[in-house]
Short mmCIF file of C-alpha atoms in Angstrom, two decimals:
data_model
loop_
_atom_site.label_atom_id
_atom_site.label_comp_id
_atom_site.label_asym_id
_atom_site.label_seq_id
_atom_site.Cartn_x
_atom_site.Cartn_y
_atom_site.Cartn_z
CA MET S 49 2.48 43.65 16.61
CA GLY S 50 1.71 44.17 12.93
CA ARG S 51 4.46 46.80 12.60
CA TRP S 52 6.98 44.42 14.20
CA ILE S 53 6.11 41.69 11.72
CA CYS S 54 6.45 44.04 8.76
CA CYS S 55 9.73 45.32 10.08
CA LEU S 56 10.92 41.76 10.49
CA CYS S 57 9.98 41.11 6.86
CA SER S 58 12.59 43.55 5.69
CA ARG S 59 15.35 42.22 7.95
CA VAL S 60 14.96 38.47 8.01
CA ALA S 61 17.75 36.58 6.30
CA ASP S 62 16.72 32.96 6.79
CA PRO S 63 14.63 31.87 3.77
CA LEU S 64 12.53 29.48 5.88
CA MET S 65 11.74 32.22 8.35
CA LEU S 66 10.89 34.52 5.50
CA LEU S 67 8.38 32.01 4.13
CA LEU S 68 6.80 31.68 7.58
CA VAL S 69 6.47 35.42 7.99
CA LEU S 70 5.07 35.88 4.50
CA ALA S 71 2.53 33.15 5.26
CA LEU S 72 1.38 35.14 8.27
CA GLY S 73 1.17 38.26 6.13
CA CYS S 74 2.43 41.82 6.71
CA ASN S 75 -1.03 43.30 7.01
CA PRO S 76 -1.48 44.28 10.68
CA SER S 77 -5.20 43.57 10.62
CA THR S 78 -4.65 40.12 9.11
CA ALA S 79 -2.08 39.20 11.73
CA ALA S 80 -4.25 40.41 14.54
CA THR S 81 -7.40 38.56 13.45
CA ALA S 82 -5.90 35.24 12.24
CA SER S 83 -8.09 32.36 13.48
CA PRO S 84 -6.95 28.84 14.30
CA SER S 85 -7.44 26.19 11.59
CA VAL S 86 -10.75 24.34 11.65
CA PRO S 87 -10.29 20.77 12.94
CA HIS S 88 -10.92 17.98 10.46
CA VAL S 89 -14.41 16.58 10.89
CA LYS S 90 -14.50 12.78 10.79
CA PRO S 91 -17.20 11.44 8.49
CA SER S 92 -20.06 9.85 10.36
CA TYR S 93 -21.53 6.56 9.24
CA SER S 94 -25.28 6.34 9.24
CA PHE S 95 -26.89 2.98 9.90
CA GLY S 96 -30.49 2.54 9.02
CA ARG S 97 -32.28 0.46 11.63
CA THR S 98 -33.65 -1.49 8.69
CA PHE S 99 -30.18 -2.47 7.46
CA LEU S 100 -29.23 -3.96 10.83
CA GLY S 101 -32.70 -5.34 11.52
CA LEU S 102 -33.01 -3.35 14.74
CA ASP S 103 -36.42 -2.16 13.61
CA LYS S 104 -37.58 -5.78 14.02
CA CYS S 105 -36.29 -6.30 17.57
CA ASN S 106 -37.18 -8.07 19.71
CA ALA S 107 -37.96 -10.45 16.85
CA CYS S 108 -34.24 -10.51 16.17
CA ILE S 109 -31.05 -12.28 17.25
CA GLY S 110 -29.64 -9.82 19.79
CA THR S 111 -27.91 -6.51 20.42
CA SER S 112 -24.67 -7.57 22.13
CA ILE S 113 -22.37 -6.08 19.48
CA CYS S 114 -24.37 -3.03 18.35
CA LYS S 115 -22.03 -0.62 20.16
CA LYS S 116 -19.16 -1.89 18.03
CA PHE S 117 -21.05 -0.95 14.88
CA PHE S 118 -22.00 2.52 16.06
CA LYS S 119 -18.51 3.24 17.44
CA GLU S 120 -17.12 2.21 14.03
CA GLU S 121 -15.12 -0.60 15.61
CA ILE S 122 -16.74 -2.93 13.09
CA ARG S 123 -16.41 -1.78 9.52
CA PHE S 124 -17.55 -3.31 6.28
CA ASP S 125 -14.84 -3.61 3.64
CA THR S 126 -16.59 -0.95 1.55
CA TRP S 127 -16.03 1.51 4.39
CA LEU S 128 -12.32 1.40 3.65
CA SER S 129 -12.96 3.07 0.30
CA SER S 130 -13.23 6.82 -0.22
CA HIS S 131 -17.01 6.66 -0.55
CA LEU S 132 -17.66 5.01 2.83
CA LYS S 133 -20.97 3.53 1.71
CA LEU S 134 -22.78 0.65 3.36
CA PRO S 135 -23.08 -2.47 1.17
CA PRO S 136 -26.44 -3.53 -0.30
CA SER S 137 -28.83 -4.90 2.30
CA SER S 138 -29.85 -7.70 -0.06
CA LEU S 139 -26.62 -9.67 0.48
CA LEU S 140 -26.55 -12.70 2.76
CA SER S 141 -23.02 -12.11 4.07
CA TYR S 142 -20.38 -9.41 4.17
CA SER S 143 -16.65 -9.22 4.81
CA GLY S 144 -15.78 -6.84 7.62
CA ASN S 145 -13.05 -5.61 9.94
CA TYR S 146 -13.13 -5.66 13.74
CA THR S 147 -10.99 -3.89 16.34
CA ASP S 148 -10.69 -3.63 20.11
CA ASP S 149 -8.11 -0.84 20.21
CA ALA S 150 -8.69 1.14 16.98
CA LYS S 151 -5.14 0.23 15.91
CA SER S 152 -5.13 -3.45 15.00
CA TRP S 153 -7.90 -4.85 12.84
CA ARG S 154 -8.91 -8.43 12.07
CA LEU S 155 -11.23 -9.87 9.47
CA VAL S 156 -14.72 -10.97 10.45
CA ASP S 157 -17.75 -12.38 8.68
CA ILE S 158 -21.01 -10.44 9.04
CA THR S 159 -23.95 -12.62 8.08
CA ARG S 160 -27.73 -12.77 8.04
CA LEU S 161 -29.46 -15.93 9.25
CA THR S 162 -31.43 -15.92 6.04
CA SER S 163 -31.76 -13.54 3.12
CA LYS S 164 -33.47 -10.20 3.67
CA TYR S 165 -36.10 -11.26 1.14
CA GLN S 166 -36.90 -14.36 3.21
CA HIS S 167 -36.91 -12.27 6.39
CA ASP S 168 -39.35 -9.78 4.86
CA ARG S 169 -41.59 -12.54 3.52
CA ALA S 170 -41.66 -14.24 6.93
CA ASP S 171 -42.47 -10.92 8.62
CA LYS S 172 -45.44 -10.42 6.31
CA ARG S 173 -46.57 -13.99 6.94
CA ILE S 174 -46.56 -13.34 10.69
CA CYS S 175 -48.67 -10.21 10.38
CA THR S 176 -51.07 -11.76 7.89
CA SER S 177 -51.60 -15.09 9.65
CA LEU S 178 -51.75 -13.76 13.21
CA LEU S 179 -53.37 -10.35 12.83
CA GLY S 180 -54.80 -10.32 9.32
CA ALA S 181 -52.77 -7.27 8.36
CA ARG S 182 -49.87 -6.67 5.94
CA SER S 183 -47.81 -4.84 8.54
CA CYS S 184 -47.79 -4.95 12.31
CA SER S 185 -45.59 -4.96 15.38
CA LEU S 186 -43.80 -8.29 15.02
CA GLU S 187 -42.97 -8.37 18.71
CA LEU S 188 -46.59 -7.89 19.77
CA ALA S 189 -47.78 -10.48 17.26
CA LEU S 190 -45.28 -13.13 18.37
CA ARG S 191 -45.87 -12.40 22.06
CA ARG S 192 -49.52 -13.32 21.64
CA THR S 193 -48.76 -16.81 20.32
CA GLN S 194 -49.46 -19.87 22.41
CA ARG S 195 -45.86 -21.06 22.13
CA PHE S 196 -44.36 -17.85 23.46
CA GLN S 197 -46.84 -17.69 26.31
CA LYS S 198 -45.64 -21.16 27.31
CA TRP S 199 -42.03 -19.88 27.12
CA LEU S 200 -42.91 -17.00 29.43
CA ARG S 201 -44.30 -19.35 32.08
CA ALA S 202 -41.52 -21.95 31.79
CA LYS S 203 -38.70 -22.11 34.31
CA ARG S 204 -36.68 -24.52 32.17
CA LEU S 205 -36.32 -25.07 28.43
CA THR S 206 -37.90 -28.47 27.77
CA PRO S 207 -38.42 -30.54 24.58
CA ASP S 208 -42.11 -29.61 24.31
CA LEU S 209 -41.17 -25.91 24.07
CA VAL S 210 -39.08 -26.49 20.92
CA GLN S 211 -41.40 -29.06 19.38
CA GLY S 212 -41.96 -28.40 15.68
CA LEU S 213 -39.15 -25.83 15.25
CA PRO S 214 -37.39 -26.37 11.90
CA SER S 215 -33.78 -26.38 13.14
CA PRO S 216 -32.06 -29.77 12.60
CA MET S 217 -30.37 -29.24 15.97
CA LEU S 218 -33.78 -29.52 17.67
CA ARG S 219 -35.20 -32.49 15.78
CA CYS S 220 -33.97 -34.96 18.41
CA PRO S 221 -33.52 -32.78 21.53
CA SER S 222 -32.34 -34.08 24.87
CA GLN S 223 -32.84 -32.21 28.12
CA ARG S 224 -29.05 -32.06 28.52
CA LEU S 225 -28.71 -30.24 25.18
CA LEU S 226 -31.49 -27.76 25.98
CA ASP S 227 -29.94 -27.03 29.38
CA ARG S 228 -26.65 -26.29 27.62
CA ILE S 229 -28.41 -23.79 25.35
CA VAL S 230 -29.84 -21.84 28.30
CA ARG S 231 -26.64 -21.99 30.33
CA ARG S 232 -24.42 -20.74 27.49
CA TYR S 233 -26.71 -18.31 25.68
CA ALA S 234 -24.26 -15.47 25.03
CA GLU S 235 -26.72 -12.64 24.36
CA VAL S 236 -27.42 -12.35 28.10
CA PRO S 237 -25.11 -12.04 31.15
CA ASP S 238 -23.77 -15.47 32.05
CA ALA S 239 -25.73 -16.91 34.95
CA GLY S 240 -24.41 -20.45 34.65
CA SER S 241 -27.88 -21.79 35.38
CA ILE S 242 -30.05 -24.30 33.55
CA TYR S 243 -33.15 -22.34 34.64
CA MET S 244 -34.44 -19.41 32.61
CA ASP S 245 -34.89 -17.08 35.60
CA HIS S 246 -32.10 -14.82 34.33
CA LEU S 247 -33.79 -14.40 30.93
CA THR S 248 -36.14 -11.46 30.54
CA ASP S 249 -39.23 -11.69 28.34
CA ARG S 250 -37.23 -9.93 25.64
CA ASP S 251 -34.37 -12.46 25.96
CA LYS S 252 -36.78 -15.39 25.68
CA LEU S 253 -38.32 -13.99 22.51
CA ARG S 254 -34.90 -13.42 20.92
CA LEU S 255 -33.74 -16.93 21.80
CA LEU S 256 -36.95 -18.48 20.45
CA TYR S 257 -36.76 -16.40 17.27
CA THR S 258 -33.13 -17.39 16.64
CA LEU S 259 -33.86 -21.08 17.16
CA ALA S 260 -36.84 -20.83 14.82
CA VAL S 261 -34.94 -19.09 12.01
CA ASN S 262 -31.42 -20.54 12.11
CA SER S 263 -29.56 -22.26 14.96
CA HIS S 264 -26.09 -21.41 13.58
CA PRO S 265 -25.27 -18.66 16.13
CA ILE S 266 -26.56 -20.81 19.01
CA LEU S 267 -24.24 -23.67 18.04
CA LEU S 268 -21.29 -21.26 17.95
CA GLN S 269 -22.19 -20.10 21.46
CA ILE S 270 -22.76 -23.45 23.15
CA PHE S 271 -19.84 -25.26 21.49
CA PRO S 272 -17.15 -22.52 21.42
CA ASP S 273 -13.89 -22.76 19.51
CA VAL S 274 -11.87 -22.08 22.68
CA GLU S 275 -12.96 -25.51 23.92
CA GLY S 276 -11.73 -27.18 20.74
CA TRP S 277 -14.98 -27.34 18.78
CA PRO S 278 -14.54 -26.82 15.01
CA PHE S 279 -16.59 -23.62 14.73
CA PRO S 280 -15.54 -19.99 14.16
CA ARG S 281 -15.68 -17.73 17.19
CA TYR S 282 -19.01 -16.03 17.90
CA LEU S 283 -18.40 -12.31 18.49
CA GLY S 284 -21.97 -11.08 18.88
CA SER S 285 -25.14 -9.98 17.12
CA CYS S 286 -26.87 -6.74 16.26
CA GLY S 287 -30.46 -6.89 15.10
CA ARG S 288 -30.51 -9.59 12.47
CA LEU S 289 -26.77 -9.60 11.74
CA VAL S 290 -24.28 -12.04 13.29
CA VAL S 291 -20.55 -11.33 13.59
CA SER S 292 -18.03 -14.18 13.75
CA ALA S 293 -14.38 -14.85 12.96
CA SER S 294 -13.63 -14.81 9.25
CA THR S 295 -13.04 -17.90 7.14
CA ARG S 296 -12.73 -18.47 3.40
CA PRO S 297 -15.24 -20.99 2.03
CA LEU S 298 -13.89 -24.35 0.97
CA ARG S 299 -14.95 -23.64 -2.62
CA ASP S 300 -12.04 -21.20 -2.86
CA PHE S 301 -9.63 -24.15 -2.46
CA PHE S 302 -11.01 -26.54 -5.07
CA SER S 303 -8.23 -25.49 -7.45
CA SER S 304 -5.48 -25.48 -4.81
CA ALA S 305 -2.15 -27.33 -5.02
CA PRO S 306 -2.19 -31.11 -4.39
CA GLU S 307 -0.51 -30.86 -0.97
CA VAL S 308 -3.03 -28.21 0.15
CA ALA S 309 -5.95 -30.30 -1.09
CA ALA S 310 -4.62 -33.38 0.74
CA ASP S 311 -4.21 -31.37 3.96
CA LEU S 312 -7.75 -29.97 3.79
CA ALA S 313 -9.23 -33.39 3.03
CA LEU S 314 -7.46 -34.85 6.06
CA GLN S 315 -8.75 -32.01 8.23
CA LEU S 316 -12.25 -32.59 6.87
CA LEU S 317 -12.06 -36.24 7.89
CA ALA S 318 -10.81 -35.24 11.35
CA VAL S 319 -13.74 -32.84 11.81
CA LEU S 320 -16.25 -35.54 10.85
CA ARG S 321 -14.59 -37.94 13.27
CA SER S 322 -14.69 -35.45 16.14
CA MET S 323 -18.34 -34.64 15.48
CA ALA S 324 -19.24 -38.31 15.72
CA THR S 325 -17.01 -39.15 18.70
CA ASN S 326 -16.25 -36.56 21.39
CA ASP S 327 -15.93 -36.30 25.17
CA LEU S 328 -19.47 -34.92 25.60
CA ASN S 329 -21.10 -37.84 23.78
CA TYR S 330 -22.97 -35.67 21.30
CA PHE S 331 -23.28 -37.07 17.79
CA PHE S 332 -23.38 -34.32 15.16
CA TYR S 333 -24.58 -35.10 11.65
CA PHE S 334 -25.22 -32.96 8.57
CA THR S 335 -28.58 -32.76 6.85
CA HIS S 336 -26.93 -31.02 3.90
CA VAL S 337 -23.40 -30.01 2.83
CA ASP S 338 -22.14 -27.73 0.08
CA ALA S 339 -19.04 -25.75 -0.83
CA GLY S 340 -19.86 -23.10 1.80
CA THR S 341 -20.46 -25.47 4.72
CA PHE S 342 -16.77 -25.59 5.60
CA GLY S 343 -14.29 -22.73 5.73
CA VAL S 344 -10.56 -22.21 6.16
CA PHE S 345 -8.86 -19.68 8.43
CA SER S 346 -5.84 -17.68 7.29
CA ASN S 347 -3.56 -20.14 9.12
CA GLY S 348 -4.88 -23.04 7.03
CA HIS S 349 -7.11 -24.50 9.75
CA LEU S 350 -10.43 -25.92 8.52
CA PHE S 351 -13.65 -25.23 10.44
CA ILE S 352 -17.40 -25.65 10.01
CA ARG S 353 -18.36 -22.31 8.51
CA ASP S 354 -22.13 -22.84 8.38
CA ALA S 355 -23.61 -24.89 11.23
CA SER S 356 -27.25 -24.34 10.23
CA THR S 357 -27.62 -27.86 8.77
CA LEU S 358 -26.16 -29.70 11.78
CA GLY S 359 -28.35 -32.10 13.69
CA ILE S 360 -27.43 -33.40 17.16
CA ILE S 361 -28.22 -36.71 18.81
CA ASP S 362 -27.37 -37.13 22.49
CA LYS S 363 -25.66 -40.52 22.78
CA GLU S 364 -25.54 -40.23 26.57
CA GLU S 365 -29.12 -39.24 27.34
CA GLY S 366 -30.92 -40.23 24.18
CA SER S 367 -33.30 -38.12 22.12
CA GLN S 368 -36.84 -37.13 22.93
CA GLN S 369 -38.23 -36.79 19.45
CA ILE S 370 -41.95 -36.10 19.27
CA ASP S 371 -44.02 -38.41 17.14
CA GLY S 372 -44.19 -36.84 13.68
CA GLN S 373 -47.94 -37.48 13.39
CA GLN S 374 -48.67 -35.52 16.53
CA GLU S 375 -45.99 -32.87 16.15
CA TYR S 376 -47.11 -29.38 17.05
CA ARG S 377 -46.68 -26.71 14.37
CA ASP S 378 -47.24 -22.98 14.50
CA ILE S 379 -45.92 -19.77 12.97
CA PHE S 380 -42.46 -20.39 14.48
CA SER S 381 -42.27 -23.63 12.50
CA CYS S 382 -42.63 -21.76 9.22
CA LEU S 383 -40.40 -18.67 9.47
CA THR S 384 -37.88 -19.90 6.91
CA VAL S 385 -39.15 -23.26 5.58
CA ASP S 386 -42.32 -24.85 4.32
CA CYS S 387 -44.42 -26.07 7.22
CA GLN S 388 -44.74 -29.44 5.55
CA SER S 389 -40.99 -30.01 5.12
CA ALA S 390 -40.02 -33.60 5.87
CA PHE S 391 -37.24 -34.41 8.34
CA VAL S 392 -35.06 -37.47 8.68
CA PRO S 393 -36.16 -39.59 11.67
CA CYS S 394 -33.61 -39.62 14.49
CA ASP S 395 -33.33 -43.39 14.65
CA SER S 396 -32.44 -43.61 10.95
CA ILE S 397 -29.20 -41.60 11.26
CA ARG S 398 -25.99 -43.63 10.97
CA GLU S 399 -22.38 -42.62 11.66
CA LYS S 400 -21.51 -42.78 7.96
CA HIS S 401 -24.36 -40.38 7.09
CA SER S 402 -22.19 -37.22 6.94
CA LEU S 403 -19.20 -38.96 5.38
CA VAL S 404 -21.29 -40.21 2.47
CA MET S 405 -22.56 -36.68 1.75
CA VAL S 406 -19.02 -35.29 1.87
CA CYS S 407 -17.86 -38.04 -0.50
CA GLN S 408 -20.66 -37.17 -2.89
CA ASP S 409 -20.47 -33.37 -2.86
CA LEU S 410 -17.10 -32.08 -1.60
CA LEU S 411 -14.14 -34.48 -1.74
CA PRO S 412 -14.40 -35.14 -5.51
CA LYS S 413 -14.19 -31.39 -6.20
CA LEU S 414 -11.26 -31.03 -3.83
CA LEU S 415 -9.25 -34.12 -4.86
CA ALA S 416 -10.17 -34.80 -8.50
CA GLY S 417 -7.19 -34.91 -10.88
CA LYS S 418 -4.69 -33.66 -8.30
CA PHE S 419 -2.33 -36.62 -7.97
CA LEU S 420 -0.30 -39.02 -10.07
CA SER S 421 -1.17 -42.65 -10.73
CA PRO S 422 -1.75 -44.99 -8.96
CA VAL S 423 -2.61 -42.70 -6.01
CA GLN S 424 -5.32 -40.84 -7.93
CA GLU S 425 -6.95 -44.13 -8.95
CA ARG S 426 -7.03 -45.29 -5.32
CA ILE S 427 -8.65 -42.01 -4.26
CA ASP S 428 -11.22 -42.09 -7.07
CA THR S 429 -12.12 -45.72 -6.32
CA PHE S 430 -12.63 -44.94 -2.65
CA LEU S 431 -14.79 -41.87 -3.34
CA GLN S 432 -17.03 -43.82 -5.72
CA ARG S 433 -17.55 -46.55 -3.15
CA CYS S 434 -18.12 -44.00 -0.38
CA ALA S 435 -20.60 -41.99 -2.42
CA HIS S 436 -22.73 -45.13 -2.86
CA GLY S 437 -22.96 -45.72 0.89
CA LEU S 438 -19.76 -47.74 1.57
CA GLY S 439 -21.69 -51.02 1.62
CA ASP S 440 -22.89 -52.91 4.66
CA ASN S 441 -19.50 -54.24 5.68
CA HIS S 442 -17.73 -50.91 6.10
CA GLY S 443 -18.30 -48.39 8.87
CA ALA S 444 -17.49 -44.70 8.81
CA ASN S 445 -14.40 -45.00 11.02
CA GLU S 446 -12.83 -47.73 8.88
CA ALA S 447 -13.55 -45.78 5.71
CA MET S 448 -12.07 -42.53 7.05
CA ALA S 449 -8.97 -44.39 8.24
CA GLU S 450 -8.58 -45.92 4.78
CA LEU S 451 -8.71 -42.56 2.99
CA ALA S 452 -6.46 -40.93 5.61
CA GLU S 453 -3.75 -43.53 4.99
CA ILE S 454 -3.80 -42.64 1.29
CA LEU S 455 -3.64 -38.88 1.92
CA LYS S 456 -1.13 -38.59 4.78
CA PRO S 457 2.00 -39.07 2.64
CA LEU S 458 0.74 -36.42 0.19
CA ARG S 459 0.75 -33.41 2.50
CA SER S 460 3.79 -31.27 3.20
CA CYS S 461 5.22 -29.44 6.21
CA ASP S 462 5.89 -25.76 5.52
CA SER S 463 4.78 -22.27 6.51
CA ARG S 464 1.65 -22.41 4.32
CA PHE S 465 0.15 -24.59 7.03
CA ALA S 466 0.67 -22.22 9.94
CA TYR S 467 -1.85 -24.02 12.16
CA ARG S 468 0.59 -26.98 12.44
CA TYR S 469 3.93 -25.43 11.48
CA PRO S 470 6.64 -25.81 12.79
CA ASP S 471 5.16 -28.53 15.05
CA CYS S 472 4.95 -30.90 12.09
CA ARG S 473 8.74 -30.94 11.87
CA TYR S 474 9.07 -32.50 15.31
CA SER S 475 5.99 -34.71 15.60
CA ASP S 476 5.07 -38.07 14.11
CA LYS S 477 1.43 -36.95 14.27
CA TYR S 478 1.89 -35.13 10.98
#
């Protein structure tokens, strides 16, 4: 074989063939022993269990999306660089990419329910207060608590089982709301039942832990976007990380063009209206708003980005708030907040509560100095009146309608607003 190749070297006329033959070499031994090229080895990404929070399970949120991480079907933005390093674990949120087919990718938000520092401090508090040690098995410690033992025996999630938990969502719980939580809890196979028979001990601990730390992922699960609720889609959890559809925080739009600002303000009013009046008769109110509470999708649609400060009052069934003087408190009441934190009484919440906070903290930053006179003066006058409580003679609905009438003529209809374009060209709604 080697002789034939060498002979061919002297006869070949085609330059390309000559290059190929020379690449093989005219040494008989080289030609006979040539080995196939070594396949390219794909870099492997190493997750520490500590980074994901899996070392804390089952005192964690869940594991429904862990396979996506380990199969590299969820990637942090830093993984797209040549270094392929994981981001710092100290961050509260990360921008990531998600795929179902390894070909098309979409942006997602990867978030912690609270900072890793707060998580670590709470973990130490658990071990110290329950076992008198600096470190321990969190799961064993929490399993021994009186509250969790009651959860283990319970067939149904009832108001007494969530008494004293810090989540605003659970300050005024109705049985109808708690049944919805159990029936739609997405970290377990859907059983469609209001009874907790389909929840294992591990599932009950994860649900209790999530409700005690931050109810944001639970709200995304029980009021999904596919049913028209203004929340980003919940994609799953792994350890102490939650993955949801990506939105840009409203703060990124404070310097936007006037027509964009008017459109976002109108959407903000529509969200507040829907949270106060909806087909299920739940009244949602905010205990706090800031520039990261709301977010905007790439199509211009505004959603509630952070639902952790949302309280819920059941207008159909009424609330079953426990008397604050007798309220039960334990370690689950203090995982992320001071045990003595004061909460707004359920019967003191009014429909204009959330609107007033938005008028104080968000709308001025979004609408200030954007428009010509006299429109800007009308907007500023309204926001000042709204920020001071609207007065006794004005309700939230009337106030929102007043501001909407000012803003509607200021928005435009073009491709920047993909969530309503081109429908706006053919509908009086816009």
